[in-house]
Each structure stands twice: as structure tokens, then as C-alpha cells.
Amino acid sequence: MNTTFSEFQQKLVDIAQLKSAMAALNWDKDVFMPPKGSGPRAAMLSYLAGELHEKVVSREFLDLLRESKAAADSGALSEGESAIVREVWRDVSREEKLPVEFVKELAQVTSEAYLVWVDARQKKEFTLFAPYLKKIVALKRREADLVGFKQSPYDALIDTFEPYATTEEIAAVLGDLRNFLTPFLAKIRNSKANVRREAIAGDFDVEKQKVFCALVAKKIGYDFDAGRLDVSAHPFSTSFHPQDSRITTRYNPKEIIESISGVVHETGHALYEQGLPAKQFGTPLAEAVSHGIHESQSRLWENLVGRSSAFWTYFYPLLRNEFPAAFGNVSLETFYRAINAVEPSFIRVEADEVTYNLHVILRFEIERAMIEGDIAVDELPRIWNSKMKEFLMLDVPDDSLGVLQDVHWSFGGIGYFPTYSLGNLYSAQFFATARRAIPALDEEMARGEFGSLLKWLRENIHVHGKFYSAQDLAKRATGEKLNSKYFSEYITRKYSEIYEL
Ligand code: CO
């Protein structure tokens, strides 16, 4: 092995150790830390962030990167090593284009903006948040100029979340998706089929929910010797290493599908992390490709598996046994329809599979126009509300149920939203391909066997880390570039049956 490269790789591992230590402290902060720990914890994390920054900008590290880049360019490195250099080079080049004062200003503005957003949302008053959002949009436009872009400044922002993707490509697939969803949703709304979400209401003991959710996570392949399931205010997943990937959820004593779906979603993220190659720890070959691909793994398990009739053929009898008062008189068919009820609603994170992407497309259109300078921040509530009317036929009653509902803009995460829909599209495309490769998939799932599906995902997605770009990975795994056809077909087939269309 090239000695420069092996020194470089060791530095990457050192950096990753620090990042994992910070992730472990952050996980503890959200799961176990007592309230008085918050000050000292912030100091701890800020100290480590400083150490991390110094390592990344150190002369030694940057020299090793440059020498490794030269080795890769001259053909002296293996394909895997070259991919590592390519990805680190990409990240560092972007960082180097941002002056320190700019980075500090953005950090300062977004940390203030987060608190203002929390307050504004609580008071349902967009005008409180607007001055901060104006600053953030101006900074993000400047970031795009500093980083550079070919067509749209929005390209430069998407790039942080979905490397190599462009505004134009995303606009094309989301445009196709919108053209499918709008008329399909209208058909569902006109359906007379008896699909009632209330059929699954009841009281659900939280301790029993915990046991059931853990059983589901284990059954679909989550390795509890390489992870934990805990409780937090907002469900999330985090990973310190492929051998330690954590998930959390929350429990509502009046609702059970929320916690099961939440756990299956986060398990999907964690299965990806547990499937990354441990021996490449610290390098991009042990990192997820993109936000879109990460979300494809969570949505595949949450929706294509976890809301399917095959999945519930196995799990429903077990659920009914645990909660006879709620489900004793509810048939599998009624239950299956209830958990798949389609109902336009204000809040994205509570949306069903059919309407969810319309929430995302709305945000994509708005933030793209904001960054391209076509709409002003003050106009957002009006534009948001008129799009909600157009897409979902809803009248938004106040800003907390509208433009203020998501945290993303407050932390400067402009360009993040489209990755949620890319995740849905990738998930359907992957699942359709896996189904062709595993003809008995439905029968297997109905017996509670998920191993061959997980194996397919491991071999085709997880094991590659960042070796391929998201686009190339999808093409390699499915034979086609990302498109909305598989998702549209999946939704049409499933919901035509449920809604008797
Ligand atoms: Co997710």
C-alpha cells in the first residue's frame, strides 16, 4: 500500500473517532442527559468541535490529502482508495471556498434563528421569524456564489445533502411525480370505499408497545448487539460505527401505528448503517451515499414493507394478541385499510404515502424560487397557503400549521427537503428490483422472513458506502436512472385496490 495514502487513511480514522465521540454525546443529550447537564454538555461539544476543526484544517492533513490526490491521479491507488480521495477532496474543496468569517456568521445567525423559530412557531407568527430567514437566505445565496454552480445557485445547496444531483434533474422527476399525484389524489377523494383511520383507535399500554416495537425491529434484521432502541422527544437514528447504530422513538398511549412506523423507519436507517463495511470505518467507503439514499432505506422498510398486507399477515395476529381490547373485533383487512388511509393534512411528517410528496414538492418549489431570487421571504405565508390550497385543497389556519412547521430553514438546511422525495422514489425503484430478484418475497414476508430482502439491500446498496454516486448506485442496482415510474406504479396498484378505483 502507498505509505502516503495509509497515513492519510489513519488521519481520516482519527477524525472519525472524534465525530463518533460527538455523536455519542449528542445521542446521550437527547436520550438520557439530566437537565442540568445541558450547559456542560454544550461546552464539551463545542470543545470537541474545535478539536475536530483543527484536525480537518491542519497542514499535515491537507498535505496528505494533496499527495494522495496526486497518487490517485497518477494511477498509483486502487479503485477503492481513489474513491476515498475523490470524496474527501470534494468535501475539503467546498470547505476551502468558504472564508472563516462566513462560516462563523452562518453559525451565529442559525443558532439565534433556531430559538426565534421555536418562539415564532409557538406564537403562530411568521413575521417574528422573517428577519432571520431573510438573513439565512442571503447567506445561503452567498454560499452558493462562493462555492460556485453551473445553472442554479440552488445546485450548490442541494450538493451538501445530495452530492452530484442538480436542480434541473430533481425538478424533472418531481414534476413527473406531481403530474401523477394530483389527478390520482382527486380519484381517491371521490372514492366511496370504506377506509377509516378511526378503526385502529384504542388504548395502548406503553410498556407493551415497547416490547412489540423491539420485536418488529429485531424480526426485520436490526442487530441489538450492535444498537439500542430508546425513547426521545423526536424519533431519530444515529451511528457511531457499523457495530453501534442507535435508534429512538416515542410512544403515544392513544396510538400504536405511530410508534411502530417510527421504529420501522429508524430501523431502516440503522440497517443501512449496520451494513456499511466496518473495516473501512472512517473513510467515505463506510459512509452513506446521500440523504436521498439514506431515506430510501428508511422509507422502504416503513412503507413498502411496513405498510404492506404481507407484512401485517405475519404481524397482525401478534399485535391482536397483545392488544385484544383494541383489535379483537378488527379484521386484518380493516386494519390494513386503516393504516393506509389517505387524508390531506397540514403537517408533512404526519402525511400518508400519497400526499407526503406533495408537501415536499411545495417546499422544493418555494425554496428554489427563494434562492433563485424569484420570491421574497415576506411573501412566503401567502405563497405557502395558496400552494396548500392548490395541491391538497386545504385552507391553512395559521403559520404553525403552515410555513413555520419545519425546523430545516432555521438551521440553514435549504436544499434538504427534496431528498425526502428522492428517498421515496429510490425506495420504490429498489423494491421493484428486489422483488424481481426474489420472486417469493411476499410469501416470505407473510411468514415473518425478511432476510433475503435485507441481503439484497446489503449487497446492492449498503456494502458500497460512497464508492458510487447515488445516481450510479441506482443505475447499477436497478438498471435504470432514478425516475418516478416505479413509485407511481406502486401507489397506483396499492391504492386502486384499497380505494376500489
Ligand atoms: Co428518515
Short mmCIF file of C-alpha atoms in Angstrom, two decimals, residues 39-242:
data_model
loop_
_atom_site.label_atom_id
_atom_site.label_comp_id
_atom_site.label_asym_id
_atom_site.label_seq_id
_atom_site.Cartn_x
_atom_site.Cartn_y
_atom_site.Cartn_z
CA GLY A 39 -24.56 23.68 29.90
CA PRO A 40 -21.55 21.41 30.50
CA ARG A 41 -22.59 19.25 27.55
CA ALA A 42 -22.66 22.25 25.21
CA ALA A 43 -19.16 23.18 26.42
CA MET A 44 -17.93 19.62 25.88
CA LEU A 45 -19.32 19.50 22.36
CA SER A 46 -18.01 22.91 21.47
CA TYR A 47 -14.51 21.92 22.69
CA LEU A 48 -14.60 18.74 20.59
CA ALA A 49 -15.91 20.68 17.58
CA GLY A 50 -12.83 22.92 17.87
CA GLU A 51 -10.51 19.90 18.03
CA LEU A 52 -12.25 18.41 15.03
CA HIS A 53 -11.96 21.63 13.03
CA GLU A 54 -8.24 21.85 13.80
CA LYS A 55 -7.65 18.32 12.58
CA VAL A 56 -9.52 18.94 9.35
CA VAL A 57 -7.74 22.21 8.50
CA SER A 58 -4.30 21.10 9.74
CA ARG A 59 -1.40 21.49 7.34
CA GLU A 60 -0.46 17.87 7.89
CA PHE A 61 -3.87 16.57 6.89
CA LEU A 62 -4.20 18.84 3.86
CA ASP A 63 -0.70 17.91 2.64
CA LEU A 64 -1.51 14.21 2.94
CA LEU A 65 -4.75 14.81 1.05
CA ARG A 66 -2.94 16.64 -1.76
CA GLU A 67 -0.28 13.96 -2.03
CA SER A 68 -2.93 11.24 -2.05
CA LYS A 69 -4.80 13.13 -4.75
CA ALA A 70 -1.64 13.23 -6.86
CA ALA A 71 -1.15 9.48 -6.27
CA ALA A 72 -4.74 8.79 -7.29
CA ASP A 73 -4.43 10.96 -10.42
CA SER A 74 -1.27 9.12 -11.46
CA GLY A 75 -3.00 5.76 -11.11
CA ALA A 76 -0.94 4.64 -8.08
CA LEU A 77 -4.01 3.89 -5.92
CA SER A 78 -6.62 1.16 -6.10
CA GLU A 79 -10.17 1.99 -7.20
CA GLY A 80 -11.43 1.98 -3.61
CA GLU A 81 -8.59 4.21 -2.42
CA SER A 82 -9.19 6.60 -5.30
CA ALA A 83 -12.87 6.81 -4.39
CA ILE A 84 -11.89 7.72 -0.82
CA VAL A 85 -9.61 10.50 -2.07
CA ARG A 86 -12.23 11.73 -4.56
CA GLU A 87 -14.90 12.14 -1.87
CA VAL A 88 -12.67 13.75 0.76
CA TRP A 89 -11.22 16.09 -1.88
CA ARG A 90 -14.73 17.10 -2.86
CA ASP A 91 -15.70 17.99 0.71
CA VAL A 92 -12.48 19.79 1.53
CA SER A 93 -12.55 21.81 -1.72
CA ARG A 94 -16.02 23.03 -0.86
CA GLU A 95 -14.98 23.96 2.68
CA GLU A 96 -11.90 25.80 1.43
CA LYS A 97 -14.07 28.10 -0.66
CA LEU A 98 -15.88 29.38 2.43
CA PRO A 99 -13.99 32.08 4.37
CA VAL A 100 -13.83 31.59 8.15
CA GLU A 101 -15.86 34.80 8.78
CA PHE A 102 -18.61 33.47 6.56
CA VAL A 103 -18.76 30.14 8.43
CA LYS A 104 -18.84 31.93 11.78
CA GLU A 105 -21.57 34.30 10.68
CA LEU A 106 -23.73 31.46 9.39
CA ALA A 107 -23.26 29.51 12.64
CA GLN A 108 -24.16 32.59 14.68
CA VAL A 109 -27.26 33.50 12.65
CA THR A 110 -28.60 29.95 12.55
CA SER A 111 -28.13 29.33 16.27
CA GLU A 112 -30.14 32.50 17.03
CA ALA A 113 -32.65 31.70 14.29
CA TYR A 114 -33.43 28.30 15.77
CA LEU A 115 -34.62 29.83 19.05
CA VAL A 116 -36.58 32.53 17.22
CA TRP A 117 -38.22 29.86 15.06
CA VAL A 118 -39.28 27.86 18.14
CA ASP A 119 -40.86 31.00 19.60
CA ALA A 120 -42.47 32.11 16.32
CA ARG A 121 -43.98 28.70 15.76
CA GLN A 122 -45.39 28.64 19.25
CA LYS A 123 -46.89 32.12 18.72
CA LYS A 124 -48.02 31.18 15.18
CA GLU A 125 -46.42 34.35 13.87
CA PHE A 126 -44.23 34.19 10.77
CA THR A 127 -43.28 37.88 10.95
CA LEU A 128 -41.16 37.11 14.05
CA PHE A 129 -39.06 34.63 12.10
CA ALA A 130 -38.97 36.53 8.78
CA PRO A 131 -35.99 38.84 9.57
CA TYR A 132 -33.84 35.79 10.44
CA LEU A 133 -34.96 33.85 7.42
CA LYS A 134 -34.02 36.84 5.26
CA LYS A 135 -30.51 36.76 6.70
CA ILE A 136 -30.27 33.00 6.18
CA VAL A 137 -31.44 33.21 2.57
CA ALA A 138 -28.93 35.99 1.88
CA LEU A 139 -26.13 33.93 3.46
CA LYS A 140 -27.12 30.82 1.55
CA ARG A 141 -27.13 32.74 -1.73
CA ARG A 142 -23.68 33.99 -0.85
CA GLU A 143 -22.59 30.45 -0.04
CA ALA A 144 -23.77 29.36 -3.49
CA ASP A 145 -21.75 32.16 -5.08
CA LEU A 146 -18.66 31.24 -3.06
CA VAL A 147 -18.94 27.53 -3.84
CA GLY A 148 -19.88 28.09 -7.48
CA PHE A 149 -22.54 26.44 -9.62
CA LYS A 150 -23.36 25.75 -13.26
CA GLN A 151 -27.02 26.67 -13.69
CA SER A 152 -28.87 27.48 -10.49
CA PRO A 153 -27.50 28.70 -7.14
CA TYR A 154 -29.79 26.04 -5.66
CA ASP A 155 -27.48 23.38 -7.21
CA ALA A 156 -24.72 24.46 -4.82
CA LEU A 157 -27.02 23.99 -1.82
CA ILE A 158 -28.52 20.62 -2.81
CA ASP A 159 -24.98 19.38 -3.19
CA THR A 160 -24.40 19.21 0.59
CA PHE A 161 -27.31 16.78 1.01
CA GLU A 162 -27.44 15.03 -2.35
CA PRO A 163 -23.96 15.11 -3.87
CA TYR A 164 -23.80 15.33 -7.68
CA ALA A 165 -27.56 15.99 -8.03
CA THR A 166 -28.78 19.09 -9.87
CA THR A 167 -31.85 21.31 -9.58
CA GLU A 168 -32.81 20.52 -13.15
CA GLU A 169 -32.77 16.73 -12.63
CA ILE A 170 -34.71 16.98 -9.41
CA ALA A 171 -37.25 19.38 -10.89
CA ALA A 172 -37.82 16.90 -13.74
CA VAL A 173 -38.51 13.84 -11.56
CA LEU A 174 -40.56 15.80 -9.03
CA GLY A 175 -42.52 17.41 -11.89
CA ASP A 176 -43.42 13.93 -13.23
CA LEU A 177 -44.37 12.88 -9.73
CA ARG A 178 -46.62 15.89 -9.25
CA ASN A 179 -48.34 15.24 -12.58
CA PHE A 180 -49.14 11.74 -11.40
CA LEU A 181 -50.13 12.57 -7.82
CA THR A 182 -52.58 15.43 -8.37
CA PRO A 183 -55.13 13.53 -10.51
CA PHE A 184 -54.60 10.32 -8.52
CA LEU A 185 -55.37 12.06 -5.26
CA ALA A 186 -58.55 13.52 -6.81
CA LYS A 187 -59.67 9.97 -7.67
CA ILE A 188 -59.10 8.81 -4.10
CA ARG A 189 -61.06 11.75 -2.75
CA ASN A 190 -64.02 10.79 -4.92
CA SER A 191 -63.90 7.15 -3.83
CA LYS A 192 -66.78 5.78 -1.80
CA ALA A 193 -64.66 2.97 -0.33
CA ASN A 194 -64.90 2.41 3.40
CA VAL A 195 -61.40 3.30 4.66
CA ARG A 196 -61.43 4.60 8.20
CA ARG A 197 -58.42 5.56 10.24
CA GLU A 198 -60.57 5.50 13.42
CA ALA A 199 -60.78 1.70 13.10
CA ILE A 200 -57.40 1.48 14.85
CA ALA A 201 -58.08 3.83 17.77
CA GLY A 202 -57.69 2.50 21.31
CA ASP A 203 -55.60 2.46 24.46
CA PHE A 204 -52.13 1.01 24.18
CA ASP A 205 -50.01 0.31 27.21
CA VAL A 206 -46.62 1.93 26.61
CA GLU A 207 -44.59 -0.94 28.10
CA LYS A 208 -46.34 -3.39 25.80
CA GLN A 209 -45.73 -1.08 22.82
CA LYS A 210 -42.01 -1.06 23.64
CA VAL A 211 -41.85 -4.84 23.60
CA PHE A 212 -43.79 -5.05 20.35
CA CYS A 213 -41.69 -2.41 18.57
CA ALA A 214 -38.46 -4.13 19.63
CA LEU A 215 -39.81 -7.43 18.31
CA VAL A 216 -40.57 -5.86 14.91
CA ALA A 217 -37.13 -4.21 14.69
CA LYS A 218 -35.41 -7.50 15.54
CA LYS A 219 -37.52 -9.52 13.15
CA ILE A 220 -36.70 -7.29 10.16
CA GLY A 221 -32.99 -7.64 10.90
CA TYR A 222 -31.86 -4.95 13.35
CA ASP A 223 -28.92 -6.29 15.34
CA PHE A 224 -29.49 -5.41 19.00
CA ASP A 225 -25.91 -6.43 19.76
CA ALA A 226 -24.88 -3.53 17.51
CA GLY A 227 -27.50 -1.00 18.58
CA ARG A 228 -30.20 0.06 21.02
CA LEU A 229 -33.80 1.27 20.90
CA ASP A 230 -34.58 4.11 23.34
CA VAL A 231 -37.09 6.89 23.89
CA SER A 232 -36.61 10.54 22.86
CA ALA A 233 -38.82 13.58 22.22
CA HIS A 234 -38.36 13.22 18.45
CA PRO A 235 -37.53 9.86 16.89
CA PHE A 236 -34.09 9.68 15.28
CA SER A 237 -31.26 7.34 14.38
CA THR A 238 -27.55 7.92 14.81
CA SER A 239 -24.47 5.85 14.25
CA PHE A 240 -21.04 5.79 15.88
CA HIS A 241 -19.79 2.80 13.91
CA PRO A 242 -21.38 -0.04 11.88
#
